[in-house]
Structure formats: structure tokens, C-alpha cells
Coordinates of C-alpha atoms and ligand atoms in Angstrom, one line a residue:
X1 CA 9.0 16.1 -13.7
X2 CA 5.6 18.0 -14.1
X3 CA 3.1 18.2 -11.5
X4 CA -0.6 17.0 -12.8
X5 CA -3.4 19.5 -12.3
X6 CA -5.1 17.3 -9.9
X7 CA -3.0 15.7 -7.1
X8 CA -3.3 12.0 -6.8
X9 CA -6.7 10.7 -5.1
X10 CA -6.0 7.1 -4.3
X11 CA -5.1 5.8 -1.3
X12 CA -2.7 3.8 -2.2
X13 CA -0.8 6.6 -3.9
X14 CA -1.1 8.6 -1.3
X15 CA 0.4 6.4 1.6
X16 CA 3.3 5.5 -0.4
X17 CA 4.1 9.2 -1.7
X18 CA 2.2 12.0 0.3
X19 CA 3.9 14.0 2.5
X20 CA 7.5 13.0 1.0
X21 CA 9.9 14.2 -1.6
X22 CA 13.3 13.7 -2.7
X23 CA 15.9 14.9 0.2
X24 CA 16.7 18.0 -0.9
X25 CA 20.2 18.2 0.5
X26 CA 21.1 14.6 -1.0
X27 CA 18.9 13.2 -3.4
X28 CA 17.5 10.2 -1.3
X29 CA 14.2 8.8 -1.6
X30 CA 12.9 7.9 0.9
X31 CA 12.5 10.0 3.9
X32 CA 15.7 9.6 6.0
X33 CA 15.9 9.2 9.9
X34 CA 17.4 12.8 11.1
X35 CA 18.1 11.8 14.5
X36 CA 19.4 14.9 15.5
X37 CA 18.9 16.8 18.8
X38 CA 19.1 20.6 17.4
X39 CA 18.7 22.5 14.4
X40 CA 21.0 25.6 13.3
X41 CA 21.0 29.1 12.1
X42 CA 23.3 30.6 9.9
X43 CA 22.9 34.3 10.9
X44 CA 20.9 36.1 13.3
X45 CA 19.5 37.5 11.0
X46 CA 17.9 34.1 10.5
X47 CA 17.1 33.6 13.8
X48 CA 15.1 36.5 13.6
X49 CA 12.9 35.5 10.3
X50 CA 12.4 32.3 12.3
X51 CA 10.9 34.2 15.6
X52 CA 9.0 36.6 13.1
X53 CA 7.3 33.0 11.7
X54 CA 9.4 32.0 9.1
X55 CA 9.8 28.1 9.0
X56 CA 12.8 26.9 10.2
X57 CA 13.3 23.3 12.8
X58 CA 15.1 23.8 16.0
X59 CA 14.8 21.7 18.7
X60 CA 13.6 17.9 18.3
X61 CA 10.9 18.0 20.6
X62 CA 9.2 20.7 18.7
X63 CA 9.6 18.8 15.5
X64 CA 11.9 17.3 12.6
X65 CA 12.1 16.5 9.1
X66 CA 11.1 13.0 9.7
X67 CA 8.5 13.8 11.8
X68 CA 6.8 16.3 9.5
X69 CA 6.9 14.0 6.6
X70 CA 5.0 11.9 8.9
X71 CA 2.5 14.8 10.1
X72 CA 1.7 15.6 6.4
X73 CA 1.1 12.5 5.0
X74 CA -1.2 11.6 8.3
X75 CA -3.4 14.8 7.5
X76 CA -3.2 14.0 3.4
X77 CA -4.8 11.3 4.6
X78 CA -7.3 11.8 7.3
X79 CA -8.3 15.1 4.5
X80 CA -7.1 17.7 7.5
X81 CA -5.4 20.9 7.9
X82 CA -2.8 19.9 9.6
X83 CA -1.4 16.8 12.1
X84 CA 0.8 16.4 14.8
X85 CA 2.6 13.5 15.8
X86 CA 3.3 12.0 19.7
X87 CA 4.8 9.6 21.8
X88 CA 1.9 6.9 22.2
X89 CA -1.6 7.2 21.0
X90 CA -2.3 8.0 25.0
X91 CA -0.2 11.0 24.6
X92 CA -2.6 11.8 21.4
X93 CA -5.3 11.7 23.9
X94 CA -3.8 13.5 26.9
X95 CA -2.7 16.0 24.4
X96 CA -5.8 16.7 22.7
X97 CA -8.3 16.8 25.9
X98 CA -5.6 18.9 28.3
X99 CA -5.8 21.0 25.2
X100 CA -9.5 21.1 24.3
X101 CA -10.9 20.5 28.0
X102 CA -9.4 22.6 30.5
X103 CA -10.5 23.2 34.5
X104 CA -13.9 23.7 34.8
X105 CA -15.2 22.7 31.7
X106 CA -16.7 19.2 30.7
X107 CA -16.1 16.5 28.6
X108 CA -18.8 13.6 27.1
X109 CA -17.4 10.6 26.5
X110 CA -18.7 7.5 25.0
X111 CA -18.9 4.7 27.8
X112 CA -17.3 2.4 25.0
X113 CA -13.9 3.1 25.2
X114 CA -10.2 2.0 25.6
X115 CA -10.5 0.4 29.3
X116 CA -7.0 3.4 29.8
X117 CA -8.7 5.7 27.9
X118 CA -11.6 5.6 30.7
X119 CA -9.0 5.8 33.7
X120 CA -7.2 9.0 31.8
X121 CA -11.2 10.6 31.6
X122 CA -12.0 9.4 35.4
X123 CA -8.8 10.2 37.6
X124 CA -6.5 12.4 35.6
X125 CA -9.1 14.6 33.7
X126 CA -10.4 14.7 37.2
X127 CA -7.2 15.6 38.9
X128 CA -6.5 18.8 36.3
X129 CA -9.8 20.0 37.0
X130 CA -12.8 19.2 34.5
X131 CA -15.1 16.8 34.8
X132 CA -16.3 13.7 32.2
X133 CA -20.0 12.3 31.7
X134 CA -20.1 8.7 30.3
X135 CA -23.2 7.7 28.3
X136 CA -23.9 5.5 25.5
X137 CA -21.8 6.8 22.6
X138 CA -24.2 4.7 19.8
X139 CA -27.4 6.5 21.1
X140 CA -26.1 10.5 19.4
X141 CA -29.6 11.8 21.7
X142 CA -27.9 10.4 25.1
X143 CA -24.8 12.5 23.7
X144 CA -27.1 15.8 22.8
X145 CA -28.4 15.3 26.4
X146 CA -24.9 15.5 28.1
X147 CA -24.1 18.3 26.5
X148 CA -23.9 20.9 29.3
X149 CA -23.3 24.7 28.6
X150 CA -19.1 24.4 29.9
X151 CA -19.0 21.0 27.3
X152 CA -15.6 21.4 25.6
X153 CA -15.9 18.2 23.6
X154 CA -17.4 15.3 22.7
X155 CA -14.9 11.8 23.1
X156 CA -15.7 8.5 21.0
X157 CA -13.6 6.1 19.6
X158 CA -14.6 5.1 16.0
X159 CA -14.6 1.3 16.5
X160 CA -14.1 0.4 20.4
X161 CA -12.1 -1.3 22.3
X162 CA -12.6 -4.1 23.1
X163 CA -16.5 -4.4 22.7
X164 CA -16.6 -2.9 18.7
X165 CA -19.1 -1.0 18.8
X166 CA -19.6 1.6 16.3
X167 CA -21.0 4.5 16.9
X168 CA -23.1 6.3 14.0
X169 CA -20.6 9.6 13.1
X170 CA -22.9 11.3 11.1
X171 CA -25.5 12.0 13.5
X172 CA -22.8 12.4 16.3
X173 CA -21.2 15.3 13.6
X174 CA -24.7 16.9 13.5
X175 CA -25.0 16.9 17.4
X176 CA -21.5 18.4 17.7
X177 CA -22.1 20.7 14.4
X178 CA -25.6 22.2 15.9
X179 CA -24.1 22.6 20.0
X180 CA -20.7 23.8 18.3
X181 CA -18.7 21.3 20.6
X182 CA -16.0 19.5 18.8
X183 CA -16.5 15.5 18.3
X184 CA -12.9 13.8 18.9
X185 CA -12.7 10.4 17.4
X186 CA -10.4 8.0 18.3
X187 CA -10.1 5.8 14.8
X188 CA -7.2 3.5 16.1
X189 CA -9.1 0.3 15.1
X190 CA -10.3 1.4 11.5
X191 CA -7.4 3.8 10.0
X192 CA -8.2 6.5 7.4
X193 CA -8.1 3.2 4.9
X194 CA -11.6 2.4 6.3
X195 CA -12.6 5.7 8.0
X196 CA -12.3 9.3 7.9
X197 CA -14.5 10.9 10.4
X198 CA -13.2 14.3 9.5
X199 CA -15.6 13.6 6.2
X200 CA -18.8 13.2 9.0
X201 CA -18.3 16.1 11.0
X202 CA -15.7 15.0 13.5
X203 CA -13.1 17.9 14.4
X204 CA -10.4 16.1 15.7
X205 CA -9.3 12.4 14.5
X206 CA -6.6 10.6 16.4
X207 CA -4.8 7.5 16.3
X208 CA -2.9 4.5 18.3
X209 CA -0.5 4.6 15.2
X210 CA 1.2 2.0 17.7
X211 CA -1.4 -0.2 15.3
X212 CA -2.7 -0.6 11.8
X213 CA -0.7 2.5 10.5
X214 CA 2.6 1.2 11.4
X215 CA 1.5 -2.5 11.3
X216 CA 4.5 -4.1 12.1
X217 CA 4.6 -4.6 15.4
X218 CA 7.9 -2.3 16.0
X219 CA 6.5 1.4 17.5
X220 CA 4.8 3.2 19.8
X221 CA 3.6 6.6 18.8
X222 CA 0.2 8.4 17.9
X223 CA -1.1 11.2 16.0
X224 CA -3.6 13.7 16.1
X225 CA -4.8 15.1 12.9
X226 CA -7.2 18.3 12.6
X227 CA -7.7 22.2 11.8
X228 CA -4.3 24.3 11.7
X229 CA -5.1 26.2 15.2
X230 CA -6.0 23.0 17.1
X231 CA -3.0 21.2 16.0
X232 CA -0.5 23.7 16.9
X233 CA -2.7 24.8 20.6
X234 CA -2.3 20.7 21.3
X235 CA 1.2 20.8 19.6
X236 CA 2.5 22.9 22.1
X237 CA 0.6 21.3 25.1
X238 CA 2.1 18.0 23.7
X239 CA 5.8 19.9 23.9
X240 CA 5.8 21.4 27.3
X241 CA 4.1 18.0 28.5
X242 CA 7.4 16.1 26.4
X243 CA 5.0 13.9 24.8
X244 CA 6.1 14.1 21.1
X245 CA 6.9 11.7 18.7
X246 CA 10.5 10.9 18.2
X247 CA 12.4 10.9 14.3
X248 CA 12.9 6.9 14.7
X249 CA 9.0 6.4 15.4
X250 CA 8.2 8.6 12.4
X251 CA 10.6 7.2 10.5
X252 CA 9.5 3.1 11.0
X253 CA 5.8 4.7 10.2
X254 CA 6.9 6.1 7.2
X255 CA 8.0 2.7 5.8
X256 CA 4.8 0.3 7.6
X257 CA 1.8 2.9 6.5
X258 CA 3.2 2.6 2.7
X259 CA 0.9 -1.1 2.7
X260 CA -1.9 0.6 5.0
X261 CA -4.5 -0.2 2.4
X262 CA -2.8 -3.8 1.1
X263 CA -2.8 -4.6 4.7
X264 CA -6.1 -3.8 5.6
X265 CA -7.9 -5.3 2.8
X266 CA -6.2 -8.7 4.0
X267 CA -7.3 -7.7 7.6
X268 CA -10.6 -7.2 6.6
X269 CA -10.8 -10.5 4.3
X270 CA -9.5 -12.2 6.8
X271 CA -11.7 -11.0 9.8
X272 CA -14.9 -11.4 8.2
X273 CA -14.3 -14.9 7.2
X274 CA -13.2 -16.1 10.8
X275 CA -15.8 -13.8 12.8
X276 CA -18.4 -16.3 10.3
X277 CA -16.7 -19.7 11.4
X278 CA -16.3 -18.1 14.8
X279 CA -20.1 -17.6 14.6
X280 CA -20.8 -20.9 13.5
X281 CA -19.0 -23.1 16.0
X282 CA -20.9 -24.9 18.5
X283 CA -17.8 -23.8 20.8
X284 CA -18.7 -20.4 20.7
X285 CA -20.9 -18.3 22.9
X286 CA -20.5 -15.2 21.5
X287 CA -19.4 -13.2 18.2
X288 CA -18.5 -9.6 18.1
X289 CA -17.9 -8.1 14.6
X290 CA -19.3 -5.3 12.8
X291 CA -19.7 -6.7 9.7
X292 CA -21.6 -9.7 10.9
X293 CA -25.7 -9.6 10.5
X294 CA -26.3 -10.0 14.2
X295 CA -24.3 -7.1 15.4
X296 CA -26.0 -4.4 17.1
X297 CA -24.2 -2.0 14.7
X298 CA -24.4 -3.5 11.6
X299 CA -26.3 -1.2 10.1
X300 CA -24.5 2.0 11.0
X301 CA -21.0 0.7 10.1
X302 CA -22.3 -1.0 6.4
X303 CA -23.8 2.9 6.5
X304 CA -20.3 4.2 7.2
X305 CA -17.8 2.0 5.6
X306 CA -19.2 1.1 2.8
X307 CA -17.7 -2.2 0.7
X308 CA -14.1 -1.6 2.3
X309 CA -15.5 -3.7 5.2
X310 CA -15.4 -3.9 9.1
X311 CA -12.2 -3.6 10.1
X312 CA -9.6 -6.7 11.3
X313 CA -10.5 -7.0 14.8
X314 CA -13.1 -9.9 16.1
X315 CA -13.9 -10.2 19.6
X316 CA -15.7 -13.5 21.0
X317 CA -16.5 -15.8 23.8
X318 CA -16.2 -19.4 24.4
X319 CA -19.0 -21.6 26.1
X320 CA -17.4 -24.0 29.2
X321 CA -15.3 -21.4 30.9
X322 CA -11.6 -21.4 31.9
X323 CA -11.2 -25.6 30.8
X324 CA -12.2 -24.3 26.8
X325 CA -10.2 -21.0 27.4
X326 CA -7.2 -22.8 28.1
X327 CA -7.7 -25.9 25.6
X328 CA -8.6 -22.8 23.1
X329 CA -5.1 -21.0 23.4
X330 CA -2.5 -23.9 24.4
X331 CA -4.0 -25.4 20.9
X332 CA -3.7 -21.9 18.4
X333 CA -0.6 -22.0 16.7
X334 CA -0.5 -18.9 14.5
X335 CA -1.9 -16.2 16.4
X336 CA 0.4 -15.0 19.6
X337 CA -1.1 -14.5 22.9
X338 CA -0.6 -10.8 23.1
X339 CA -1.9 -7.5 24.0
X340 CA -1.6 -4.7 21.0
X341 CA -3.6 -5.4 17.9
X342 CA -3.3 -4.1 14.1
X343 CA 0.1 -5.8 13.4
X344 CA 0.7 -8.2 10.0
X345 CA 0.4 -10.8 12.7
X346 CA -2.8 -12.3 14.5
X347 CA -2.5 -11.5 18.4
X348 CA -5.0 -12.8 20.7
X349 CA -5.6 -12.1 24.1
X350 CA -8.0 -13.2 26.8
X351 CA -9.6 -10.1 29.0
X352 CA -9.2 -11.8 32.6
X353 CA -12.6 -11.2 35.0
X354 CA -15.0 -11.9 31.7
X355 CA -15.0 -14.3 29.0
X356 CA -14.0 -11.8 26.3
X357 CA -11.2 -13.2 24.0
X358 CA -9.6 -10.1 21.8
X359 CA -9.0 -11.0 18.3
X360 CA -6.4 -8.8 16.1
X361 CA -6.8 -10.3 13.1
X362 CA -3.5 -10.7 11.1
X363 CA -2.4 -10.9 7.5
X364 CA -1.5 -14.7 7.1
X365 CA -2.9 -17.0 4.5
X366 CA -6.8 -17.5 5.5
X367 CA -6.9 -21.5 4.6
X368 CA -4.3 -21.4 8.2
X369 CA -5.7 -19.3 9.9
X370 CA -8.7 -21.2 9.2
X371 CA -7.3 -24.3 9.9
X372 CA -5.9 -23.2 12.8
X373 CA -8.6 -21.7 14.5
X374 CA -10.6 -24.6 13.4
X375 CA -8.1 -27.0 15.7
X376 CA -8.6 -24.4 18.6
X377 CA -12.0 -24.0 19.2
X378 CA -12.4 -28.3 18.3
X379 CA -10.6 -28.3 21.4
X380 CA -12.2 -25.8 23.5
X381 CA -15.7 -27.9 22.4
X382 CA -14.0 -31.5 23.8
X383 CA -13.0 -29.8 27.2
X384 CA -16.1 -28.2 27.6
X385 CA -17.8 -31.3 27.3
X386 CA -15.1 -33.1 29.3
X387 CA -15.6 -30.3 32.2
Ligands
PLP401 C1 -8.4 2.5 20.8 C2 -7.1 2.8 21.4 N1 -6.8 4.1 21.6 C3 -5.6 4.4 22.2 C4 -4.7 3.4 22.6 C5 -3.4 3.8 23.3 O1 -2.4 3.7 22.4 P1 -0.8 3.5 22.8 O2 -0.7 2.1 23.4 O3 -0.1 3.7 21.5 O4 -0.5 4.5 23.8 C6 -5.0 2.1 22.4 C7 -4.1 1.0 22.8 O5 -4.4 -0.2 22.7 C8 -6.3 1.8 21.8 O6 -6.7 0.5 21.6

């Protein structure tokens, strides 16, 4: 085999084969699952070329062959230096901010976040000694205006959750670019198959790979993905904190992120058509989706994401309270009633003290999902009028 000139550009190509070779002890494609605990030398002399900063794995929560495969395809495809990967995209988080915001400096963070997310920034963040500011995450001059001289980063997530709003990355990159304070992204509900903030100034990206990248509803894990001195400062916060991602995680990612952009096109199909019939029912209160005309981000994410679309998650409401709410998800069929999102399959879940209903839009056939969301919201629309 020759290698080209040029090393593969598309997306697909790189899912399926960056980051991965033949085993070189055995021949197997396919990156296996090394499971194992420790790694050894043959000499001390070897032992000493590793301390010196030869490359050598030797303890499992520092790293391991299947993890690394991981790490480098993740940072093939975010475009980064480097990538580490950890137990659950919280640990991404808690990682990179212990990391990037220690005691006594500050952090701004968008107010349109993971609801978890918020409680890491307002009683942990607290508790190791920094502080957080909240503001509007889509209005970059609110950021600007946080920015305090002890600032050690700037916290948005790409696509929130649950409300979707996007925030515009370009002009948050210029704001971080011009106060030199890195922009962290959390990209969990887009993937580098719709998004790579890296390209729009962000520093850091990280990820829930808990969701679209694995996609198969069988891991927990995360990843943070960024320049080589940042990865390995939060790589080793990640260690001593025991918060990195184990062989088996990597190793079921390895297999689910090989369809990322198959998967995502279907999500995005998929989402867009329903968020319009969602839009359109008389059942319906309220539609939250990016793509959609009447979002108040419309603009910013057609800006950012171009034709590969909005993402597969829709979040809604349904006129005549609990009666429709119930009527709505005792009728669905296909989609599970379920927290997590991003998986081949539709999960839906109601957020309890508001009417917000969670769409993760799933891979099945559209005429049934149609169908059956069709059925569930004809429902909600007879209790309503029943209540
Ligand atoms: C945007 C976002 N970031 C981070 C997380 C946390 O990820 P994990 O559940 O893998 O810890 C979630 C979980 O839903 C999320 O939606």
C-alpha cells in the first residue's frame, strides 16, 4: 500500500478509517478492545526512554491503544492538535474547567446550558474556588461585557440543551480571539458531522460522546479535543481526578462513530420534517428547531451549518396541559420515553415543572415516524378539547 499525497478529506472516510491501522502485533482490522490494566517494559533501559519522553502505555488510566485510536480519530475530526477521551461527557467538562479555571479566576458561561452543566458551574465551580457569570450566550456583546481581567474562559454549548439555541461562534471566536480567553464549546447535540467550532475560533470542543458519536444507545464517555498543551494539562487533571475513559467505551465508539455522517443526515432529514408537522398541528403550542423560519436562531445556524442542516433534536409544547401530555405519550409508539438523546432511536421525554417535551429524533423510516406522531398529537388535540 502507498500512501496518497493528500490524506483523505471526507467525512465519511475519515470516521471509518482515521485514527486506525492494522494491529501491528496481529494483523486485525479493526481496533481491538485491550482491556488490560498495565503495560510492560522490557529493560530499564526502556523505562528510562519512556521517563525521558519516549512513547510507551503503562497504566490504563493514563491511556491505551484503544483509547488512543479513539483520541485521534476525535481530533482528525474536530481538525485539533490533539484529544483526550473521559468517563462521561460531565467528566469532559469538570476536566476541562478544573483545568482552565482554577481558584480565583472566572468563568462566562452561557445561561443556555445543560440544566447539570449549570449545577457543576454554580456549586462545584464554586466550592474549588472560582466564580461563574451567566449571561445570554446568543448576544457575543453580553459575553465581551463579562469578560473580567481574572476570566479564564468562555463556556457555551453549540446547540443547547434543552432550549436549542444556537449561539453565533464566529463572533463569540472574535470576542475570545481579541480578550485572549479561550471559548469552550460543548457540541454534544451537533457532532463534528454538523459543526467544528475549532474552524470559528473556539479553543476547546468537547462532547457527550454518550450521544450522536456513539449513537447506539450502549456508552457513556466524553471527549475533549483541542491544542497539544491543553489536552495533556486537562489529561492529567482528568487522571488524578480518575475520570478517564475506559478501553470498552473507546472501543464501542470506535464501531458507532463509523455511520456518524449516515446517521446524522437521517437525523437531520428526519427532524426537519417532524419539527414542520410539529409546527403545523393545531395541538401544538410551541416549536423549537433551528432549522425552522421562526426560530430566533435561524439565521445564525443556516450561517453556521450550511446545507448539512440543524441537527436531530426538536423540542416542543403541547396546548391543554397534563390531559394532552399524557394522551400525547400513552399514544407514541416508536419513540421511547427516555432521557439521553442522539441514539439510532427516537427518545422523548417530558421536562416536569414546564411544558417542554424533548425530542431526540431517531433514524427510523420518516412515513412512521410520521405516522406515528401524527396519532400522538390527534390525541393530545381530543383531550385537550375533552379537558
Ligand atoms: C449538552 C450536554 N453536555 C454534556 C452532557 C453530559 O454528558 P454525560 O451524560 O455523558 O455525562 C449532556 C447530557 O445529556 C448534554 O446534553
Amino acid at each position: 500500500m502507498t500512501a496518497p499525497d493528500q490524506p483523505p478529506a471526507g467525512l465519511n472516510t475519515r470516521c471509518i478509517h482515521a485514527g486506525e491501522a492494522l494491529d501491528p502485533s496481529t494483523g486485525a482490522y479493526g481496533v481491538p478492545l485491550y482491556a488490560n490494566t498495565t503495560y510492560g517494559f522490557h529493560s530499564y533501559e526502556q523505562v528510562e526512554a519512556w521517563e525521558a519522553g519516549a512513547p510507551h502505555f503503562h497504566y490504563a488510566r493514563d491511556g491505551s491503544p484503544t483509547v488512543r485510536c479513539f483520541e485521534l480519530k476525535m481530533a482528525d475530526l474536530e481538525g485539533a492538535e490533539a484529544a483526550v477521551g473521559t468517563a462521561t461527557g460531565m467528566a469532559a467538562i469538570s476536566g476541562t474547567l478544573l483545568h482552565l479555571v482554577p481558584a480565583g479566576k472566572h468563568l462566562v458561561a452561557s445561561e443556555h446550558i445543560y440544566p447539570i452543566t449549570r449545577r457543576l458551574l454554580c456549586e462545584d465551580l464554586a466550592r474549588w474556588g472560582a466564580t461563574v457569570s451567566f449571561v445570554d450566550g446568543t448576544d457575543p456583546a453580553a459575553v465581551g461585557e463579562a469578560i473580567r481581567p481574572e476570566t479564564a474562559a468562555i463556556y457555551v454549548e453549540a446547540c443547547s440543551n434543552p432550549a436549542l439555541r444556537v449561539p453565533d461562534l464566529d463572533a463569540l471566536g472574535e470576542v475570545a480571539r481579541d480578550r485572549d480567553v479561550p471559548l469552550v464549546v460543548d457540541a454534544t447535540f451537533l457532532s463534528p458531522a454538523l459543526l467544528r467550532p475549532l474552524e470559528h475560533g473556539a479553543g476547546i470542543v468537547l462532547h457527550s460522546a454518550t450521544k450522536y458519536l456513539s449513537g447506539h444507545g450502549n456508552v457513556v464517555a466524553g471527549i475533549v479535543c483541542g491544542q497539544r498543551d491543553t489536552i495533556a494539562g486537562i489529561a492529567a487533571s482528568l487522571s488524578r481526578l480518575g475520570a478517564t475513559m475506559s478501553p470498552f467505551a473507546a472501543w464501542l465508539l470506535l464501531a458507532g462513530i463509523k455511520t456518524l455522517p449516515l446517521r446524522i443526515e437521517r437525523h437531520v432529514t428526519n427532524a426537519l420534517a417532524l419539527a414542520r408537522l410539529l409546527e403545523a398541528h393545531p395541538a401544538v403550542a410551541h416549536v423549537s428547531y433551528p432549522g425552522l423560519d421562526c426560530h430566533p436562531d435561524h439565521a445564525v445556524a443556516t450561517r453556521l451549518l450550511g446545507d448539512r442542516g440543524s441537527g436531530g433534536m426538536v423540542s416542543f409544547g403541547l396546548a391543554g396541559g397534563k390531559p394532552a401530555l399524557r394522551a400525547f405519550l400513552n399514544t407514541l409508539y416508536i419513540p421511547t420515553i427516555a432521557v439521553s438523546l442522539g441514539d439510532v432511536g427516537s427518545l422523548i421525554w417530558p421536562f416536569s415543572g414546564s411544558d417542554l417535551i424533548r425530542f431526540s429524533v431517531g433514524t427510523e423510516d420518516l412515513p412512521d415516524l410520521t405516522a406515528d406522531l401524527t396519532r400522538a398529537l390527534d390525541a393530545a388535540g381530543l383531550a385537550r378539547e375533552a379537558g
